[in-house]
CSV table of C-alpha atoms and ligand atoms in Angstrom, one decimal:
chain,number,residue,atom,x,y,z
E,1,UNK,CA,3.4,-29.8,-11.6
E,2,UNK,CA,4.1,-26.3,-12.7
E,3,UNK,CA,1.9,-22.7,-11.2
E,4,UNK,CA,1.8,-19.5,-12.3
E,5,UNK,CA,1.0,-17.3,-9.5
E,6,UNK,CA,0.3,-13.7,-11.2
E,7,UNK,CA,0.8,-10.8,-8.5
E,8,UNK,CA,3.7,-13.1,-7.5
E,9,UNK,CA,5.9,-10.5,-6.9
E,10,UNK,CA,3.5,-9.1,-4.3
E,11,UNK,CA,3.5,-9.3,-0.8
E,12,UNK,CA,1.4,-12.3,-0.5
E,13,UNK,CA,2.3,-14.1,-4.1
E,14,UNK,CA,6.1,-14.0,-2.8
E,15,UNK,CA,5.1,-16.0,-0.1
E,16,UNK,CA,2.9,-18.3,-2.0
E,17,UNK,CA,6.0,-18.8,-4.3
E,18,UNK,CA,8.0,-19.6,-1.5
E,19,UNK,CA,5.7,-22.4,-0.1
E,20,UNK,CA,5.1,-24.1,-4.1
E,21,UNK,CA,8.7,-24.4,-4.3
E,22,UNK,CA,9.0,-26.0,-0.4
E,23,UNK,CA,7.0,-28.7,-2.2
E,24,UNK,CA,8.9,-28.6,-5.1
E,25,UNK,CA,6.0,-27.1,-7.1
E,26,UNK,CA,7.5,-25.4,-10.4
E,27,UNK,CA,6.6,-21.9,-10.7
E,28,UNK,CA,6.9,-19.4,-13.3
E,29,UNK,CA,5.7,-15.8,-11.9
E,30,UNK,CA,3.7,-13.6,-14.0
E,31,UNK,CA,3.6,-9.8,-12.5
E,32,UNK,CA,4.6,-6.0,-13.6
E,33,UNK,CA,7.0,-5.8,-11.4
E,34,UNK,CA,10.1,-8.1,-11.1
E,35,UNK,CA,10.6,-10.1,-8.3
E,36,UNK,CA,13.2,-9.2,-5.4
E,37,UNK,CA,13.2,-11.9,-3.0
E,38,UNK,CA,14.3,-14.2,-4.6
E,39,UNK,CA,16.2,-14.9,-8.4
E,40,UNK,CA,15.5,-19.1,-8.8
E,41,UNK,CA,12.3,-18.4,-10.3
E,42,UNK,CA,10.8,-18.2,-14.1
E,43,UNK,CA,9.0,-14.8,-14.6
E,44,UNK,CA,6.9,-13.3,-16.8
E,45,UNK,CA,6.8,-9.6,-17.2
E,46,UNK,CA,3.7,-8.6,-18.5
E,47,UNK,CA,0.2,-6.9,-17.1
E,48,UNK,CA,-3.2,-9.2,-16.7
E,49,UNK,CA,-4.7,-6.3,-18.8
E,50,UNK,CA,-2.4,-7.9,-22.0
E,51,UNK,CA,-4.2,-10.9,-23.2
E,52,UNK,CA,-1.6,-11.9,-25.6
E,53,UNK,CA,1.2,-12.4,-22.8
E,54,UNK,CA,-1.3,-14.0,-20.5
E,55,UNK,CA,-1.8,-16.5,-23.3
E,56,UNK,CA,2.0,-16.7,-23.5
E,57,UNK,CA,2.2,-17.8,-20.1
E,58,UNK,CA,-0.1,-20.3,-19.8
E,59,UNK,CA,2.0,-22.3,-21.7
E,60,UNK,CA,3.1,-25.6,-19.8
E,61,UNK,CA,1.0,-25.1,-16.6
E,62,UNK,CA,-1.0,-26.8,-14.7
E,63,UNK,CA,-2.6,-24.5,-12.6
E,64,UNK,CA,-2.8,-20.7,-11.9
E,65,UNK,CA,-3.0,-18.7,-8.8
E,66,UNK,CA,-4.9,-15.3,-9.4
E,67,UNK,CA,-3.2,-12.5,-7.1
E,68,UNK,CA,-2.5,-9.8,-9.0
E,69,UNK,CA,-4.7,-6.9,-7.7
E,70,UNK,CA,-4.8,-3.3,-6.6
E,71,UNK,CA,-4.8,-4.6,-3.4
E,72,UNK,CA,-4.7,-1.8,-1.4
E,73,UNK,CA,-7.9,0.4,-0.4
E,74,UNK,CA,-6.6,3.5,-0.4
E,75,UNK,CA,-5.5,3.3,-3.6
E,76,UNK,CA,-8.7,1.7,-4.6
E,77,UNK,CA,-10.4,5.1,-3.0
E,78,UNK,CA,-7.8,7.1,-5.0
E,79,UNK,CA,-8.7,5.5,-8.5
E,80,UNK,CA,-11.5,3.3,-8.5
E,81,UNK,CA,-11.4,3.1,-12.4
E,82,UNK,CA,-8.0,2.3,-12.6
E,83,UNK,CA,-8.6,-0.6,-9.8
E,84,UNK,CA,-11.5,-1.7,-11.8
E,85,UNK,CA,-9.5,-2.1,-14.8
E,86,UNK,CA,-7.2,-4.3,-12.7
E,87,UNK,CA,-9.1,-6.1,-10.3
E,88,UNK,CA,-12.1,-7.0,-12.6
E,89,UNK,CA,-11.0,-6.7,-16.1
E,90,UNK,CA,-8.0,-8.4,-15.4
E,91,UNK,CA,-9.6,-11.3,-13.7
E,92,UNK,CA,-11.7,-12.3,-16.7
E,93,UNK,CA,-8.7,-11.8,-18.8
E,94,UNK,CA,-7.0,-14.2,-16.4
E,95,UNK,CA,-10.0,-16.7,-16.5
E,96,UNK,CA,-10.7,-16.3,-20.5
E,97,UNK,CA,-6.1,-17.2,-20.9
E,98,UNK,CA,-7.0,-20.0,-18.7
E,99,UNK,CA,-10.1,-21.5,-20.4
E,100,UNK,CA,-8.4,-20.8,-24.0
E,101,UNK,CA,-5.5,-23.1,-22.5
E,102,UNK,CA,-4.7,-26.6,-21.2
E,103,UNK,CA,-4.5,-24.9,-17.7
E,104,UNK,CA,-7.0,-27.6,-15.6
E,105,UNK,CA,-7.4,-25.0,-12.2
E,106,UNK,CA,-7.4,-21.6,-10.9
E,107,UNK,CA,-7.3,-20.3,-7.7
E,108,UNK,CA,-8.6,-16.6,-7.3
E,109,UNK,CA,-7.5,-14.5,-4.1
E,110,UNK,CA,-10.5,-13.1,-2.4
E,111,UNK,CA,-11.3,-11.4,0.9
E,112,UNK,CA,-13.1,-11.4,4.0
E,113,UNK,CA,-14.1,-8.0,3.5
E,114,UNK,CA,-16.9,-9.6,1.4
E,115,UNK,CA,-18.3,-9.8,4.4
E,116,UNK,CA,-18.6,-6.4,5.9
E,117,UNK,CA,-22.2,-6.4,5.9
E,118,UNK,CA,-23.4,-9.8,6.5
E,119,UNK,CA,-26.0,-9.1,9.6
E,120,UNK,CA,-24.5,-12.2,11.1
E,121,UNK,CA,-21.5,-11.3,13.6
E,122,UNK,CA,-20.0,-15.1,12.7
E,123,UNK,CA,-19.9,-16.2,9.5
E,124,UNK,CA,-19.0,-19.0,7.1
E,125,UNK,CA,-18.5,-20.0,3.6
E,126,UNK,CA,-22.6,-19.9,2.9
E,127,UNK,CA,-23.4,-16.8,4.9
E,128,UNK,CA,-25.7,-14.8,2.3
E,129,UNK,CA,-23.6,-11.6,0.9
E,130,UNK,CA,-25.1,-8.3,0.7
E,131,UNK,CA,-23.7,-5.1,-1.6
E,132,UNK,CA,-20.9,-4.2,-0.3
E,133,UNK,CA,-19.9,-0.2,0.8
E,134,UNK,CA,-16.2,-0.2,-0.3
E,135,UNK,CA,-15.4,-0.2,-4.2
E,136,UNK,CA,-11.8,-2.8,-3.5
E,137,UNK,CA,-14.7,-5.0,-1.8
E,138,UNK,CA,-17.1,-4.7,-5.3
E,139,UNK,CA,-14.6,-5.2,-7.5
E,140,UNK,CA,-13.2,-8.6,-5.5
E,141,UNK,CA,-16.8,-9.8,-5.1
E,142,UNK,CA,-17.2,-9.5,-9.2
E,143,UNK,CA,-13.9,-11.5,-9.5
E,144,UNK,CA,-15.4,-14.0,-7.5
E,145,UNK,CA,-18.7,-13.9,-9.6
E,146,UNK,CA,-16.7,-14.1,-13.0
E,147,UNK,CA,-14.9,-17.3,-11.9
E,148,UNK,CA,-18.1,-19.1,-10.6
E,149,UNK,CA,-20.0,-18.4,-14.1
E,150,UNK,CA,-16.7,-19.5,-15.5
E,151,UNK,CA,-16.8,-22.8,-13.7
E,152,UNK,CA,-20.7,-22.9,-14.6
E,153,UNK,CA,-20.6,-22.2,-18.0
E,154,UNK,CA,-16.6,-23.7,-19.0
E,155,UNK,CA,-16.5,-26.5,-16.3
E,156,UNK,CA,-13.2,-24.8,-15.4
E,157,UNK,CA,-12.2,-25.7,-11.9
E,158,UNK,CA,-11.6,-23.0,-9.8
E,159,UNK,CA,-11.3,-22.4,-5.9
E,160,UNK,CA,-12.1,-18.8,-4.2
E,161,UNK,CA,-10.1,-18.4,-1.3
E,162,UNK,CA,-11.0,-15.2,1.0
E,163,UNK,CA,-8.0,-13.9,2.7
E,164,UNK,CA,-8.2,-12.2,6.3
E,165,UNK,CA,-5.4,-9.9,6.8
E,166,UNK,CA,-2.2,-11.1,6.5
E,167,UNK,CA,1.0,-10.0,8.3
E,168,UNK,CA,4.4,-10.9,8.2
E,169,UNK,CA,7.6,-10.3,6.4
E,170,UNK,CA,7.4,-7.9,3.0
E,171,UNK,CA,4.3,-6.4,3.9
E,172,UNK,CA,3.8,-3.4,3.1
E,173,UNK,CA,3.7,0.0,5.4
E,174,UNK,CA,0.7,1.5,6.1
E,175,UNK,CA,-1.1,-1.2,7.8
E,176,UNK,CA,-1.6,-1.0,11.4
E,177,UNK,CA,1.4,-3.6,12.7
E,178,UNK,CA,3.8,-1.8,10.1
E,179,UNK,CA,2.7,1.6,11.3
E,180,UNK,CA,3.4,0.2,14.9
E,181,UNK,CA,6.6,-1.1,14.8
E,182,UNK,CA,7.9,1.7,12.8
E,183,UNK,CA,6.8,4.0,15.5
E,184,UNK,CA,8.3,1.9,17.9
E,185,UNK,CA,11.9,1.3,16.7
E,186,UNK,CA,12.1,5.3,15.8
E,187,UNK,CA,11.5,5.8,19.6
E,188,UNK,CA,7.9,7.4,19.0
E,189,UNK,CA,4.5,6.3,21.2
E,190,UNK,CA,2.4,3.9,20.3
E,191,UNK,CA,-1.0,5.9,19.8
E,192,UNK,CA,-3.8,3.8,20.7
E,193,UNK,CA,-7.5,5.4,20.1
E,194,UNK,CA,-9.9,4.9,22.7
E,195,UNK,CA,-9.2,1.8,25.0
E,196,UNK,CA,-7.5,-0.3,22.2
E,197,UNK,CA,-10.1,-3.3,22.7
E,198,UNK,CA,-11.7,-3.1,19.0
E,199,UNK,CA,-10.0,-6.9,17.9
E,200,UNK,CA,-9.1,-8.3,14.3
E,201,UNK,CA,-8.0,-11.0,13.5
E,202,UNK,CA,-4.6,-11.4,11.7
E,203,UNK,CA,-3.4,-14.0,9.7
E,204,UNK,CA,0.5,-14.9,9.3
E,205,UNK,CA,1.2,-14.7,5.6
E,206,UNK,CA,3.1,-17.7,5.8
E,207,UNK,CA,0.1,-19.7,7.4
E,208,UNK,CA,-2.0,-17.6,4.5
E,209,UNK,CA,0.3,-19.3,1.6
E,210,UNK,CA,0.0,-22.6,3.2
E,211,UNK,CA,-3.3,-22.4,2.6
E,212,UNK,CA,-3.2,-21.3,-0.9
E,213,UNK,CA,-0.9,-24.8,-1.9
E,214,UNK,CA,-3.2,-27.0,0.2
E,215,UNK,CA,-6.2,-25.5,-2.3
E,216,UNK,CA,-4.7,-27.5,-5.0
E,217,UNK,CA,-6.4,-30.7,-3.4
E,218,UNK,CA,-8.8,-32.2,-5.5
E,219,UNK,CA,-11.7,-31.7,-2.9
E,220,UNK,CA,-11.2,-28.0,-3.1
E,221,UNK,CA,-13.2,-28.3,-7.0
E,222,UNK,CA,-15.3,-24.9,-7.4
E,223,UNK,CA,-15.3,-24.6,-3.9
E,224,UNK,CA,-14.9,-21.5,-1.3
E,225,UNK,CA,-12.7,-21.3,1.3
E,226,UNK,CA,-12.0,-18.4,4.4
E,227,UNK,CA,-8.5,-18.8,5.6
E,228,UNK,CA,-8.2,-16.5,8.6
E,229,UNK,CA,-6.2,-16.6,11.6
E,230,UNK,CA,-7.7,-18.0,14.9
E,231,UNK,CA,-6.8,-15.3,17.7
E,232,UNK,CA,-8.4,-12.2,17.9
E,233,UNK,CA,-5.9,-9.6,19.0
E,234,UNK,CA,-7.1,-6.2,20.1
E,235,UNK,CA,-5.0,-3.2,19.3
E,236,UNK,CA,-4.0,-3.1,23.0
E,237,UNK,CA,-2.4,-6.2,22.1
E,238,UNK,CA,-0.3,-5.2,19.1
E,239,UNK,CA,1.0,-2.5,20.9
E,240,UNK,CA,1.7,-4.8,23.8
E,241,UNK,CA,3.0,-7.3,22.3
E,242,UNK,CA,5.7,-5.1,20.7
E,243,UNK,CA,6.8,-4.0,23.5
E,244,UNK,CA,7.7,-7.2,25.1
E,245,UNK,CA,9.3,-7.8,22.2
E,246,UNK,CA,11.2,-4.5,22.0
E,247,UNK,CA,11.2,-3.0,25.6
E,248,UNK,CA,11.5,0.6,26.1
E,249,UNK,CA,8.2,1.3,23.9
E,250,UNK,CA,5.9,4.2,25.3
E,251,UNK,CA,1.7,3.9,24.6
E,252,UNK,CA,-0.5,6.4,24.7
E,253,UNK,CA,-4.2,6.5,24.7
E,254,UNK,CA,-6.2,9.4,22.6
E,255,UNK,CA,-10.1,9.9,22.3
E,256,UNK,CA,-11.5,6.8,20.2
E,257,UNK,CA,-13.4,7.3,16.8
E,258,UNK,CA,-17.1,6.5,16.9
E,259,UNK,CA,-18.0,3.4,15.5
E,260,UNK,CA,-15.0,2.1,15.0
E,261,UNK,CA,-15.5,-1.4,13.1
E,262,UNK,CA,-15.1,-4.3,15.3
E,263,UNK,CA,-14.8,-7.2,12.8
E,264,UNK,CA,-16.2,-10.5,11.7
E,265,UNK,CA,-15.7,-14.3,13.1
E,266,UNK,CA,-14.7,-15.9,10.3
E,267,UNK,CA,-15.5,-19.1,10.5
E,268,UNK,CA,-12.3,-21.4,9.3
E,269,UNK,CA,-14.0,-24.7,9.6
E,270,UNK,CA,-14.2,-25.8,6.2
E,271,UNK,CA,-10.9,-25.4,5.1
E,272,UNK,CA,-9.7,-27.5,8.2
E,273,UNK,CA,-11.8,-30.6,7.5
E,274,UNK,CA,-11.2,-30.4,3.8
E,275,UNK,CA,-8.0,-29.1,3.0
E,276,UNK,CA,-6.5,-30.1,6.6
E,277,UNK,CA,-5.3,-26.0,6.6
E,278,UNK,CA,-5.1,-24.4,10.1
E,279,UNK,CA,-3.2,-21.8,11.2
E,280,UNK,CA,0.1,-22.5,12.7
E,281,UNK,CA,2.0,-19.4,13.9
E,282,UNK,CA,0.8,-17.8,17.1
E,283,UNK,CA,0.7,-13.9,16.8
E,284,UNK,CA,4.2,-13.2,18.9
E,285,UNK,CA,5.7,-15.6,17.0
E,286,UNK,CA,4.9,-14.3,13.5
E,287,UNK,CA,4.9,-10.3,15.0
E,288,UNK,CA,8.6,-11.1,16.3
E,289,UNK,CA,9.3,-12.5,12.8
E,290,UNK,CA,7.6,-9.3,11.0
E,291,UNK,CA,10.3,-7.0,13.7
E,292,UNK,CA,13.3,-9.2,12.6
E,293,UNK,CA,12.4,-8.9,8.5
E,294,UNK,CA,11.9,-4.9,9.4
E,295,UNK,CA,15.0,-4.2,11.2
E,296,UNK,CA,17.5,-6.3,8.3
E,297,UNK,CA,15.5,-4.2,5.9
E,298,UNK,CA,16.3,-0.6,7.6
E,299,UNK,CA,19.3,-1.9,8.3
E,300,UNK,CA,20.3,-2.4,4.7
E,301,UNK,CA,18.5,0.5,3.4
E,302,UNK,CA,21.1,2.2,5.8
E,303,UNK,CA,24.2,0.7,4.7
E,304,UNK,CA,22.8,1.3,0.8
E,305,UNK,CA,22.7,4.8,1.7
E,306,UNK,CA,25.9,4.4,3.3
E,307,UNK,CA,27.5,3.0,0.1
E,308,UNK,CA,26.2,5.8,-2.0
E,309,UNK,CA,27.4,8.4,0.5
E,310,UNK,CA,31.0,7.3,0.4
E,311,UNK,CA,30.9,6.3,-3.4
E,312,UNK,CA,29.8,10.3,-4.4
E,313,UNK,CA,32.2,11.4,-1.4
E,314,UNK,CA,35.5,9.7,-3.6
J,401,LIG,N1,-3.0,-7.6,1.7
J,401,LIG,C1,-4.3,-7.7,2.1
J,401,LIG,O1,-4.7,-7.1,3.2
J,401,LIG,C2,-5.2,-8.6,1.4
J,401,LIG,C3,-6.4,-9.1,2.1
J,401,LIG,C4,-7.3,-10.0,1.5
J,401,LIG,C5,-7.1,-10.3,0.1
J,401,LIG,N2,-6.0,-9.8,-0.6
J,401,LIG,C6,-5.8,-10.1,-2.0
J,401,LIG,O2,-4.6,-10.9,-2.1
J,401,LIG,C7,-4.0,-10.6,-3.4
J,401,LIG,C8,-2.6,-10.2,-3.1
J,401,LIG,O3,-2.5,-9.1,-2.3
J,401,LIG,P1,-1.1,-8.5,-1.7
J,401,LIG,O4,-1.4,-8.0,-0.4
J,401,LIG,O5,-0.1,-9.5,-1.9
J,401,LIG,O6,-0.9,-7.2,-2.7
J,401,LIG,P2,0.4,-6.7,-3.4
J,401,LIG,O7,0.1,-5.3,-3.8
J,401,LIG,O8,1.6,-6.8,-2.4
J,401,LIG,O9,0.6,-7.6,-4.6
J,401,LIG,C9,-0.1,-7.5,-5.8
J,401,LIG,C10,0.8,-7.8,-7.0
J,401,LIG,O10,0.0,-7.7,-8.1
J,401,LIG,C11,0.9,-7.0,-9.1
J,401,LIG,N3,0.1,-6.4,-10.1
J,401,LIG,C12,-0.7,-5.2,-10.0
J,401,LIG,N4,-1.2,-4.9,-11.2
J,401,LIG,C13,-0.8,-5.8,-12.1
J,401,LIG,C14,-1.1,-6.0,-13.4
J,401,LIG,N5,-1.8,-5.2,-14.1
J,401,LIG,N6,-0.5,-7.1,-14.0
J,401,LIG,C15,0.2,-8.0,-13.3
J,401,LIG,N7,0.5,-7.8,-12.0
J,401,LIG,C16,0.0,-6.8,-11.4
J,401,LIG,C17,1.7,-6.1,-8.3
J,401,LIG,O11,2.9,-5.7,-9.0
J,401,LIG,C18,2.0,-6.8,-7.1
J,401,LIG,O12,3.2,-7.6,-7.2
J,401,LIG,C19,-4.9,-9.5,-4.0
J,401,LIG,O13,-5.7,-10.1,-5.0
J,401,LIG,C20,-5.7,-8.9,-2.9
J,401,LIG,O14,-6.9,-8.4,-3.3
J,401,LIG,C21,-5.1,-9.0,0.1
């Protein structure tokens, strides 16, 4: 069996890689960007907005894994046109290469966010969807439209999985773990608005990639799944767990921000009975392996600059 995961250069897609080719899944990656982490893979450079090179690399696969997105918000909020082109336009273009191909399924990478304003505090697969208030949230929710017509109208099999947020390795700064540790190893406070207990819950993006190769199944057919992590972790507890990890980390408390969002229970019952998915690293366990990943990569950044230094210093 051979996937093309497009956004496979991406902080999620690199891990989905990863897992395909711990089952010995071929994989050819389509992206703009060329992949770093590793150099054993097939890849396409080309943009989901070229229809001709999407064509192109559909040849000789069995299945494709939609990831390539603006995927994050602020940049969404920065140029909403731009991640329109991308997010939507390039989905149908992805969906029109596969049902112009012998591809026989397509996986689409969604988000939980589809749920910020379901009146239901828990919710599932079926929970009814209202319009959403962020623009990255629209354009993911018309991606998901586009490939159930798609499945209506072509018979194409395809599976939505919505994505909770995912941590781990390569992910990229900004977020609030990243923003953490990198206070934390530069011997700056924690800063923790109001009493920290405001949860989320965060999903390993090992566990997340898992879940992405068990949607291959069969039973998964034009089906939805949520794959989200099952702890909910307050901020207090980021910060807290980092430093057990690290020791020697100072939090601080300032004023908290009205109404800051609490979050959804996302239900993750469906993709445990029918894909057998659940998630298997606890939060310390993957947080300890996100701190590990971050140090080898300042510590190499360092030596690079190192290297530079004493190479323009000859
Ligand atoms: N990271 C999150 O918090 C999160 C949460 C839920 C869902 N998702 C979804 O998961 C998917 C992957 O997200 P991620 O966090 O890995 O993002 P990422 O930004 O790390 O990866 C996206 C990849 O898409 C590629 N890409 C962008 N424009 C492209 C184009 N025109 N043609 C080809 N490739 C292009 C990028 O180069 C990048 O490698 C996205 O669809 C995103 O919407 C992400």
């Amino acid at each position: 069996m051979k996937v093309l995961v497009t956004g496979g250069s991406g902080f999620i897609g690199s891990h989905v890689v990863d897992k395909l080719r711990d089952k010995a899944i071929e994989v050819r990656v389509y992206d703009v960007v060329i992949p770093t982490f590793r150099k054993d893979i097939e890849f396409y450079q080309g943009s989901i907005l070229d229809r001709a090179a999407l064509g192109f690399a559909m040849s000789g696969v069995d299945a494709v894994m939609h990831l390539a997105a603006v995927a994050d918000v602020k940049d969404v909020f920065e140029d909403p046109y731009y991640a329109e082109s991308i997010n939507v336009r390039g989905t149908i273009n992805v969906l029109e290469a596969v049902r112009c191909s012998k591809v026989n399924k397509m996986i689409y990478g969604s988000t939980t966010w589809v749920y910020s304003e379901a009146s239901e505090d828990r919710v599932t697969e079926s929970t009814p969807l209202h319009a959403p208030s962020h623009f990255y949230t629209a354009t993911k929710l018309a991606g998901e439209y586009y490939c159930q017509t798609y499945s209506k109208l072509y018979g194409l099999d395809v599976t939505i999985l919505r994505y909770g947020i995912p941590y781990g390795p390569r992910a990229r700064d900004g977020a609030v773990i990243p923003i953490f540790v990198e206070k934390a190893l530069n011997g700056k406070p924690i800063t923790i608005a109001g009493d920290g207990s405001q949860f989320r819950k965060f999903i390993y993006v090992e566990d997340l990639a898992e879940g992405n190769v068990m949607a291959l199944k069969s039973t998964a057919r034009n089906k939805i799944y949520n794959l989200d992590g099952n702890e909910k972790i307050t901020i207090k507890q980021i910060a807290e767990s980092i430093q057990k990890i690290l020791g020697n980390v100072r939090i601080e408390h300032i004023p908290g921000r009205p109404g800051d969002f609490s979050g959804k229970e996302v239900s993750c019952e469906l993709a445990k009975k029918e894909l057998g998915w659940r998630p298997k690293v606890s939060f310390e366990k993957g947080l300890s392996k996100y701190i590990e990943w971050y140090k080898e990569r300042e510590s190499s950044r360092n030596l690079d600059k190192k290297k530079i230094d004493e190479l323009l210093e000859r």
